[in-house]
Coordinates of C-alpha atoms in Angstrom, one line a residue:
M146 CA 0.0 0.0 0.0
S147 CA 1.2 3.5 -0.8
E148 CA 2.4 5.6 2.1
Y149 CA 0.2 8.5 0.9
R150 CA -3.1 9.0 -0.9
I151 CA -4.1 12.0 -2.9
E152 CA -6.9 14.2 -1.4
H153 CA -8.3 17.3 -3.0
D154 CA -10.1 20.4 -1.8
S155 CA -11.1 23.7 -3.5
M156 CA -7.4 24.7 -3.8
G157 CA -6.2 21.5 -5.4
E158 CA -4.6 18.2 -4.5
V159 CA -2.7 17.3 -1.4
P160 CA -0.9 14.1 -0.4
V161 CA -2.3 12.7 2.9
P162 CA -0.9 9.8 5.0
S163 CA -2.7 6.7 3.9
H164 CA -3.3 5.4 7.5
R165 CA -5.2 8.6 8.6
Y166 CA -8.8 9.6 8.0
W167 CA -8.3 13.3 7.7
G168 CA -8.4 15.1 4.3
A169 CA -6.8 17.9 2.4
Q170 CA -7.8 20.8 4.6
T171 CA -6.4 19.1 7.7
Q172 CA -3.2 18.3 5.9
R173 CA -2.8 21.9 4.8
S174 CA -3.2 23.1 8.4
L175 CA -0.6 20.6 9.5
Q176 CA 1.8 21.9 6.9
N177 CA 1.2 25.6 7.5
F178 CA 1.0 25.8 11.4
H179 CA 4.2 24.3 12.9
I180 CA 3.7 26.4 16.0
G181 CA 4.2 25.1 19.6
W182 CA 3.4 21.6 20.9
E183 CA -0.2 22.4 22.0
T184 CA -2.8 20.5 20.1
M185 CA -6.6 20.8 20.2
P186 CA -7.8 19.3 23.5
A187 CA -9.5 15.9 23.3
E188 CA -12.5 17.4 25.2
L189 CA -13.1 19.9 22.4
I190 CA -12.8 17.2 19.7
Y191 CA -15.4 15.1 21.7
A192 CA -17.7 18.1 21.8
L193 CA -17.4 18.7 18.1
A194 CA -18.3 15.0 17.4
L195 CA -21.4 15.4 19.6
L196 CA -22.4 18.5 17.8
K197 CA -21.9 16.8 14.4
K198 CA -24.2 14.0 15.4
G199 CA -26.7 16.4 16.9
A200 CA -26.6 18.5 13.7
A201 CA -27.2 15.4 11.6
M202 CA -30.1 14.4 13.8
A203 CA -31.6 17.9 13.3
N204 CA -31.1 17.8 9.6
L205 CA -32.7 14.3 9.4
R206 CA -35.7 15.5 11.4
L207 CA -36.1 18.6 9.2
G208 CA -35.9 16.6 6.0
K209 CA -32.5 17.9 4.9
L210 CA -30.5 14.7 5.3
D211 CA -31.5 11.2 4.2
Q212 CA -31.4 8.2 6.5
D213 CA -28.4 6.5 4.9
R214 CA -26.2 9.5 5.2
F215 CA -27.4 10.1 8.8
D216 CA -26.6 6.5 9.7
A217 CA -23.1 6.9 8.3
I218 CA -22.4 10.1 10.1
S219 CA -23.9 8.7 13.3
A220 CA -21.7 5.5 13.1
A221 CA -18.5 7.5 12.6
C222 CA -19.4 9.9 15.4
G223 CA -20.1 7.0 17.6
E224 CA -16.6 5.6 17.0
L225 CA -15.0 9.0 17.6
L226 CA -16.9 9.5 20.8
A227 CA -15.8 6.0 21.9
G228 CA -12.2 6.9 21.4
K229 CA -11.7 4.6 18.4
L230 CA -10.4 7.3 16.1
E231 CA -7.5 8.7 18.2
G232 CA -4.5 9.9 16.3
N233 CA -6.7 11.6 13.7
F234 CA -6.9 15.0 15.3
P235 CA -3.3 16.5 15.2
L236 CA -3.9 20.2 14.6
S237 CA -2.2 22.9 16.6
V238 CA -4.1 25.3 18.9
W239 CA -2.2 28.1 17.0
Q240 CA -4.2 28.0 13.8
T241 CA -7.0 30.0 12.3
G242 CA -8.7 32.0 15.1
S243 CA -12.2 30.7 14.1
G244 CA -11.2 27.1 14.6
T245 CA -12.2 26.3 11.0
Q246 CA -9.4 23.9 10.5
S247 CA -10.3 21.8 13.5
N248 CA -13.9 21.9 12.4
M249 CA -12.9 20.6 9.0
N250 CA -10.6 18.1 10.6
V251 CA -13.6 16.5 12.4
N252 CA -15.7 16.8 9.3
E253 CA -13.1 15.1 7.1
V254 CA -12.6 12.2 9.6
I255 CA -16.3 11.6 10.0
A256 CA -16.9 11.7 6.3
R257 CA -14.1 9.3 5.4
R258 CA -14.8 6.9 8.2
G259 CA -18.5 7.1 7.5
N260 CA -18.0 6.2 3.9
E261 CA -15.8 3.3 4.9
I262 CA -18.5 2.0 7.2
A263 CA -21.2 2.5 4.6
G264 CA -19.1 0.9 1.9
E265 CA -19.8 3.7 -0.5
A266 CA -19.1 7.4 -1.0
L267 CA -22.1 8.9 0.7
L268 CA -20.6 11.7 2.6
H269 CA -18.8 14.9 1.7
P270 CA -17.2 16.8 4.7
N271 CA -18.8 20.1 3.8
D272 CA -22.0 19.2 2.1
H273 CA -23.2 16.6 4.6
V274 CA -21.2 16.5 7.8
N275 CA -21.1 20.3 7.9
M276 CA -24.7 20.7 6.6
S277 CA -26.6 23.7 8.0
Q278 CA -23.4 24.8 9.9
S279 CA -20.4 27.1 9.7
S280 CA -17.2 26.9 11.7
N281 CA -18.3 30.2 13.1
D282 CA -21.3 28.7 14.9
V283 CA -19.9 25.2 15.4
F284 CA -16.7 26.1 17.2
P285 CA -18.3 28.4 19.8
S286 CA -21.0 25.8 20.4
A287 CA -18.2 23.2 21.0
M288 CA -16.6 25.5 23.5
H289 CA -19.8 25.8 25.5
L290 CA -20.5 22.1 25.3
S291 CA -17.0 21.0 26.3
A292 CA -17.1 23.5 29.2
V293 CA -20.4 22.2 30.5
L294 CA -19.3 18.6 30.2
I295 CA -16.0 19.1 32.0
L296 CA -17.6 21.1 34.8
K297 CA -20.5 18.8 35.4
E298 CA -18.9 15.4 34.8
H299 CA -15.4 16.0 36.1
L300 CA -14.8 19.1 38.2
F301 CA -18.0 19.0 40.3
P302 CA -17.4 15.3 41.3
A303 CA -13.8 16.2 42.3
L304 CA -15.1 19.1 44.4
D305 CA -17.8 16.9 46.0
G306 CA -15.0 14.5 47.0
I307 CA -12.8 17.1 48.6
L308 CA -15.7 18.8 50.3
A309 CA -16.7 15.5 51.9
T310 CA -13.1 15.1 53.2
L311 CA -13.1 18.6 54.6
R312 CA -16.5 18.1 56.4
R313 CA -15.0 14.9 58.0
L314 CA -11.9 16.7 59.1
E315 CA -14.0 19.6 60.4
E316 CA -16.0 17.3 62.6
E317 CA -13.0 15.3 63.8
N318 CA -11.1 18.4 64.9
A319 CA -14.1 20.4 66.3
H320 CA -12.5 20.4 69.8
V321 CA -8.9 20.8 68.9
V322 CA -8.1 24.3 70.2
K323 CA -5.0 26.0 68.7
S324 CA -3.6 29.4 68.2
G325 CA -5.2 31.5 65.5
R326 CA -3.0 33.6 63.3
T327 CA -3.4 36.9 61.5
H328 CA -0.8 38.8 59.6
L329 CA 1.4 35.7 60.1
Q330 CA 1.5 36.6 63.8
D331 CA -0.1 35.0 66.8
A332 CA -3.8 35.7 67.3
V333 CA -6.6 34.6 69.6
P334 CA -7.6 30.9 69.8
I335 CA -9.5 29.0 67.2
T336 CA -10.4 25.4 66.9
L337 CA -8.8 23.4 64.0
G338 CA -12.4 22.5 63.0
Q339 CA -13.3 26.1 62.7
E340 CA -10.2 26.7 60.6
I341 CA -11.1 23.8 58.3
S342 CA -14.7 25.1 58.1
G343 CA -13.3 28.2 56.5
W344 CA -11.6 26.1 53.8
R345 CA -14.7 24.1 53.3
A346 CA -17.0 27.1 53.0
S347 CA -14.6 28.7 50.4
L348 CA -14.9 25.6 48.1
D349 CA -18.6 25.4 48.7
Q350 CA -19.0 29.0 47.5
D351 CA -16.7 28.4 44.5
R352 CA -18.9 25.5 43.5
D353 CA -22.0 27.7 43.8
M354 CA -20.3 30.4 41.6
L355 CA -19.5 27.7 38.9
H356 CA -23.1 26.6 39.0
A357 CA -24.1 30.2 38.4
A358 CA -22.2 30.1 35.2
L359 CA -23.9 27.0 33.8
P360 CA -27.1 28.6 32.4
H361 CA -24.9 31.0 30.3
L362 CA -22.7 28.1 29.0
S363 CA -25.8 26.0 28.2
T364 CA -26.6 28.1 25.1
L365 CA -25.5 27.0 21.6
S366 CA -24.8 29.3 18.7
L367 CA -25.6 26.5 16.2
G368 CA -28.0 27.9 13.6
G369 CA -26.3 31.2 13.3
T370 CA -24.0 29.9 10.6
A371 CA -21.5 32.4 9.2
V372 CA -22.5 35.8 10.7
G373 CA -25.5 35.1 12.8
T374 CA -28.2 35.3 10.2
G375 CA -28.6 31.5 9.8
L376 CA -27.8 31.5 6.1
N377 CA -28.2 28.0 4.5
A378 CA -29.7 26.5 7.7
P379 CA -33.4 25.5 7.5
K380 CA -36.0 27.2 9.7
G381 CA -36.0 25.7 13.2
F382 CA -32.6 24.1 12.8
D383 CA -31.2 26.0 15.8
R384 CA -33.8 24.7 18.2
E385 CA -33.8 21.2 16.8
A386 CA -30.0 21.0 17.0
A387 CA -30.0 22.2 20.6
R388 CA -32.7 19.5 21.4
A389 CA -30.6 16.8 19.7
V390 CA -27.4 17.8 21.6
S391 CA -29.3 17.8 24.8
E392 CA -30.5 14.2 24.1
L393 CA -27.1 13.0 23.2
S394 CA -25.2 14.7 26.0
G395 CA -27.6 14.1 28.8
H396 CA -27.5 17.8 29.7
S397 CA -29.9 20.5 28.9
F398 CA -28.9 23.0 26.2
E399 CA -30.9 25.8 24.5
T400 CA -30.3 27.8 21.3
A401 CA -28.7 31.1 21.9
P402 CA -31.4 33.8 21.8
N403 CA -29.2 36.2 19.8
K404 CA -26.8 34.6 17.3
F405 CA -25.0 37.8 16.6
H406 CA -23.9 38.0 20.2
A407 CA -23.3 34.3 20.3
L408 CA -20.7 34.4 17.5
T409 CA -18.8 37.4 18.5
S410 CA -18.9 37.5 22.3
R411 CA -17.2 35.1 24.7
D412 CA -18.4 36.7 27.9
E413 CA -20.0 33.4 29.2
L414 CA -16.6 31.8 29.2
V415 CA -15.0 34.8 30.8
F416 CA -17.5 34.7 33.6
A417 CA -17.1 31.0 34.1
H418 CA -13.4 31.1 34.1
G419 CA -13.6 33.9 36.7
A420 CA -15.2 31.3 38.9
L421 CA -12.4 28.9 38.0
K422 CA -9.9 31.6 39.0
A423 CA -11.7 32.1 42.3
L424 CA -11.5 28.3 42.9
A425 CA -7.8 28.4 42.1
G426 CA -7.3 31.3 44.6
D427 CA -9.0 29.4 47.4
L428 CA -7.1 26.2 46.6
M429 CA -3.9 28.3 46.8
K430 CA -4.8 29.5 50.2
I431 CA -5.8 26.1 51.5
A432 CA -2.6 24.4 50.2
N433 CA -0.5 27.2 51.7
D434 CA -2.3 26.9 55.1
V435 CA -1.7 23.1 55.1
R436 CA 2.0 23.4 54.3
W437 CA 2.6 26.2 56.8
L438 CA 0.7 24.3 59.5
S439 CA 2.6 21.1 58.8
S440 CA 6.0 22.8 58.6
G441 CA 8.7 21.2 60.7
P442 CA 8.7 18.6 61.9
R443 CA 10.7 20.2 64.7
C444 CA 11.5 23.7 63.6
G445 CA 8.2 24.8 62.2
L446 CA 4.6 25.2 63.3
G447 CA 4.1 21.4 63.3
E448 CA 0.3 21.5 64.2
L449 CA -0.6 19.1 61.3
H450 CA 0.9 15.9 60.1
I451 CA 0.7 15.3 56.3
P452 CA 1.0 11.8 54.7
E453 CA 4.5 10.7 54.0
N454 CA 4.1 9.8 50.3
E455 CA 7.7 9.9 49.0
P456 CA 11.2 11.0 49.9
G457 CA 11.5 14.8 49.9
S458 CA 15.2 15.3 49.2
S459 CA 17.9 13.8 47.1
I460 CA 20.5 14.8 49.7
M461 CA 18.7 15.1 53.1
P462 CA 17.7 11.6 54.3
G463 CA 14.3 11.3 56.0
K464 CA 13.0 14.6 54.7
V465 CA 9.3 14.8 53.8
N466 CA 8.0 17.7 51.8
P467 CA 4.4 19.1 51.2
T468 CA 4.6 18.1 47.6
Q469 CA 0.8 17.8 47.0
C470 CA 0.5 21.4 48.3
E471 CA 3.2 22.5 45.9
A472 CA 1.4 20.9 42.9
V473 CA -1.8 22.6 43.8
T474 CA -0.2 26.0 44.1
M475 CA 1.6 25.6 40.7
A476 CA -1.7 24.6 39.1
A477 CA -3.4 27.6 40.7
V478 CA -0.9 30.1 39.3
Q479 CA -1.3 28.5 35.8
V480 CA -5.1 29.0 36.0
M481 CA -4.6 32.6 37.1
G482 CA -2.3 33.1 34.0
N483 CA -4.9 31.4 31.8
D484 CA -7.5 33.8 33.1
A485 CA -5.5 36.8 31.8
T486 CA -5.0 35.2 28.4
L487 CA -8.7 34.3 28.2
G488 CA -9.9 37.7 29.2
F489 CA -7.6 39.5 26.6
A490 CA -8.7 37.0 23.9
A491 CA -12.4 37.4 24.6
S492 CA -12.1 41.2 24.3
Q493 CA -11.1 40.8 20.6
G494 CA -14.5 40.2 19.0
N495 CA -14.3 42.3 15.9
F496 CA -17.6 42.9 14.1
E497 CA -19.4 39.5 13.6
L498 CA -16.7 37.1 14.9
N499 CA -14.2 36.6 17.6
V500 CA -11.1 35.0 16.1
F501 CA -9.3 34.0 19.3
L502 CA -11.5 30.9 19.8
P503 CA -8.8 28.1 19.9
V504 CA -6.7 29.8 22.6
I505 CA -9.8 30.6 24.7
A506 CA -11.0 27.0 24.4
Y507 CA -7.5 25.6 25.2
N508 CA -7.0 27.8 28.3
F509 CA -10.5 27.2 29.7
L510 CA -10.2 23.4 29.3
Q511 CA -6.6 23.3 30.6
S512 CA -7.7 25.3 33.7
A513 CA -10.7 22.9 34.3
V514 CA -8.6 19.8 33.8
L515 CA -5.8 21.1 36.1
L516 CA -8.2 22.0 38.8
T517 CA -10.1 18.7 38.6
D518 CA -6.9 16.7 38.7
C519 CA -5.1 18.6 41.4
I520 CA -8.2 18.6 43.6
A521 CA -8.5 14.9 43.3
S522 CA -4.8 14.4 44.0
F523 CA -4.7 16.8 46.9
D524 CA -7.8 15.2 48.4
K525 CA -6.5 11.6 48.0
N526 CA -2.8 12.1 48.7
C527 CA -2.9 14.8 51.4
L528 CA -6.1 15.9 53.0
A529 CA -7.6 12.4 53.4
G530 CA -4.6 11.5 55.6
L531 CA -4.3 14.8 57.4
T532 CA -4.1 14.6 61.3
A533 CA -3.6 17.1 64.0
D534 CA -0.7 17.1 66.5
Q535 CA -2.8 17.9 69.4
E536 CA 0.1 18.2 71.8
K537 CA 1.8 20.7 69.5
C538 CA -1.4 22.7 69.1
R539 CA -1.8 23.0 72.9
E540 CA 1.8 23.9 73.3
N541 CA 1.6 26.7 70.7
L542 CA -1.7 27.8 72.1
Y543 CA -0.5 28.3 75.6
N544 CA 2.7 29.9 74.3
S545 CA 0.8 32.6 72.5
L546 CA 0.9 36.1 74.0
M547 CA -2.4 37.0 72.3
L548 CA -4.3 35.0 74.9
V549 CA -3.9 38.2 76.9
T550 CA -6.9 39.4 74.9
A551 CA -9.1 37.4 77.3
L552 CA -8.0 39.9 80.0
N553 CA -9.3 43.0 78.2
P554 CA -12.7 43.0 79.9
Y555 CA -11.1 42.8 83.4
I556 CA -8.0 45.0 83.2
G557 CA -8.4 47.0 80.0
Y558 CA -6.6 47.1 76.7
E559 CA -3.6 49.1 77.9
K560 CA -2.8 47.0 81.0
A561 CA -3.3 43.8 78.9
A562 CA -0.7 45.2 76.4
Q563 CA 1.7 45.9 79.2
T564 CA 1.2 42.3 80.5
A565 CA 2.0 40.9 77.0
Q566 CA 5.0 43.1 76.5
L567 CA 6.5 42.2 79.9
A568 CA 5.9 38.5 79.3
H569 CA 7.6 38.7 75.9
R570 CA 10.5 40.8 77.1
E571 CA 11.4 38.7 80.1
G572 CA 10.2 35.3 79.0
L573 CA 7.4 35.1 81.6
S574 CA 4.0 33.5 81.3
L575 CA 1.1 35.8 81.0
R576 CA 0.0 34.8 84.5
E577 CA 3.4 35.7 86.0
A578 CA 3.5 39.0 84.2
C579 CA 0.0 40.0 85.2
I580 CA 0.7 39.2 88.8
R581 CA 4.1 41.0 88.8
L582 CA 2.4 44.1 87.4
G583 CA -0.3 43.9 90.1
F584 CA -3.2 43.8 87.7
L585 CA -4.7 40.5 89.0
T586 CA -4.0 38.1 91.7
G587 CA -3.2 34.5 90.8
E588 CA -6.7 33.4 91.9
E589 CA -8.3 36.2 89.9
F590 CA -6.2 35.3 86.8
D591 CA -7.1 31.6 87.0
R592 CA -10.8 32.4 87.3
V593 CA -11.0 34.5 84.1
F594 CA -8.3 32.9 81.9
H595 CA -9.6 30.0 79.9
P596 CA -8.1 29.7 76.4
E597 CA -10.4 27.0 75.2
E598 CA -13.4 29.1 76.0
M599 CA -12.0 31.9 73.8
A600 CA -12.6 29.7 70.8
G601 CA -16.3 29.5 71.6
L602 CA -16.3 26.0 73.1

């Protein structure tokens, strides 16, 4: 068999590797865009395949596509969705800003494989697989569809898992009293459960904010075709296509009410990625808290024990590092950088089309994947095995000069400050300093000084 076959498009003939299903337009893109190593995310290709099958269903129902061609498209899409056509989607993110070349990549693969399944040349990539569509409405629809799928089917389950772990830790440590800290300095007491409840509430709220973005992402621009007018799409195609995509995906989608907005504005993804950035910020805070609180084991705060997953140093024997925390924080800063890229790109909708679509899709999906994976890893390999060093918590608590705050109602702010300053200066306990200054007797001090009660227990 020849190593290449000859394919043609409107510009002429192109040699294409014989073992691949793509056609001339995909090959031209491969030849013309040797830029970077980033290729179109698999999640986006999956969404494009769902849309192609949904569009074919709509065209069949509206009498535009015959049953045989629908069956061929449906069979090829089924294989693509099942992962059987991997290796046929090689195109760079850094291509045409409309995503046309990736849309055609999917069209060509479906057409050639569909014809192979049918045993005859039924399908043309433009005339049948791309029927009633334009890259300009398909690619934005794929961006929304892939965003909804990754949030609902991957990120939310990961969030549910880590939230369950945090609720367990919150309950288990409800009576472990420790020193609070503000400005990286000692503060009044808090329970470890209360501290963890702050982490849990942050992620709960992030989940709510992501949910708030779903209605906006659940709109499809299909039916707008090239500029939003719906040219070459039959009446009702937009609603029928949204209905078909809903059936195929198991999630509810509607046609975008204004196709001119749907083609040129990416504000829905900006809004949703803002919630991803908020989640990244909270994960950064939680991971930093965990690694500070577990610092040591002898020369740090040492209030938490983290699981000992792997050696931490190539030179220092026995060292254990907070590596899961570090992975989370690196992912978080990547998401924050992605947010800047996505925001700039989304602002560049000129006239009837935004032509920064691939980079927006790539950054959104990378952020969602990174957050999903690092949440699952952080939960499984760190938080699930987190334990409190109660002795160290109590030691730090009773060593804190800010316990003097409990004396404010009895001796006043200024005398309490003098007590803390003397204790710090001369290495005394608060009790010793207060008695030396004559502010309280030992019996009076013991009656009003109860650090555990300061945490609300």
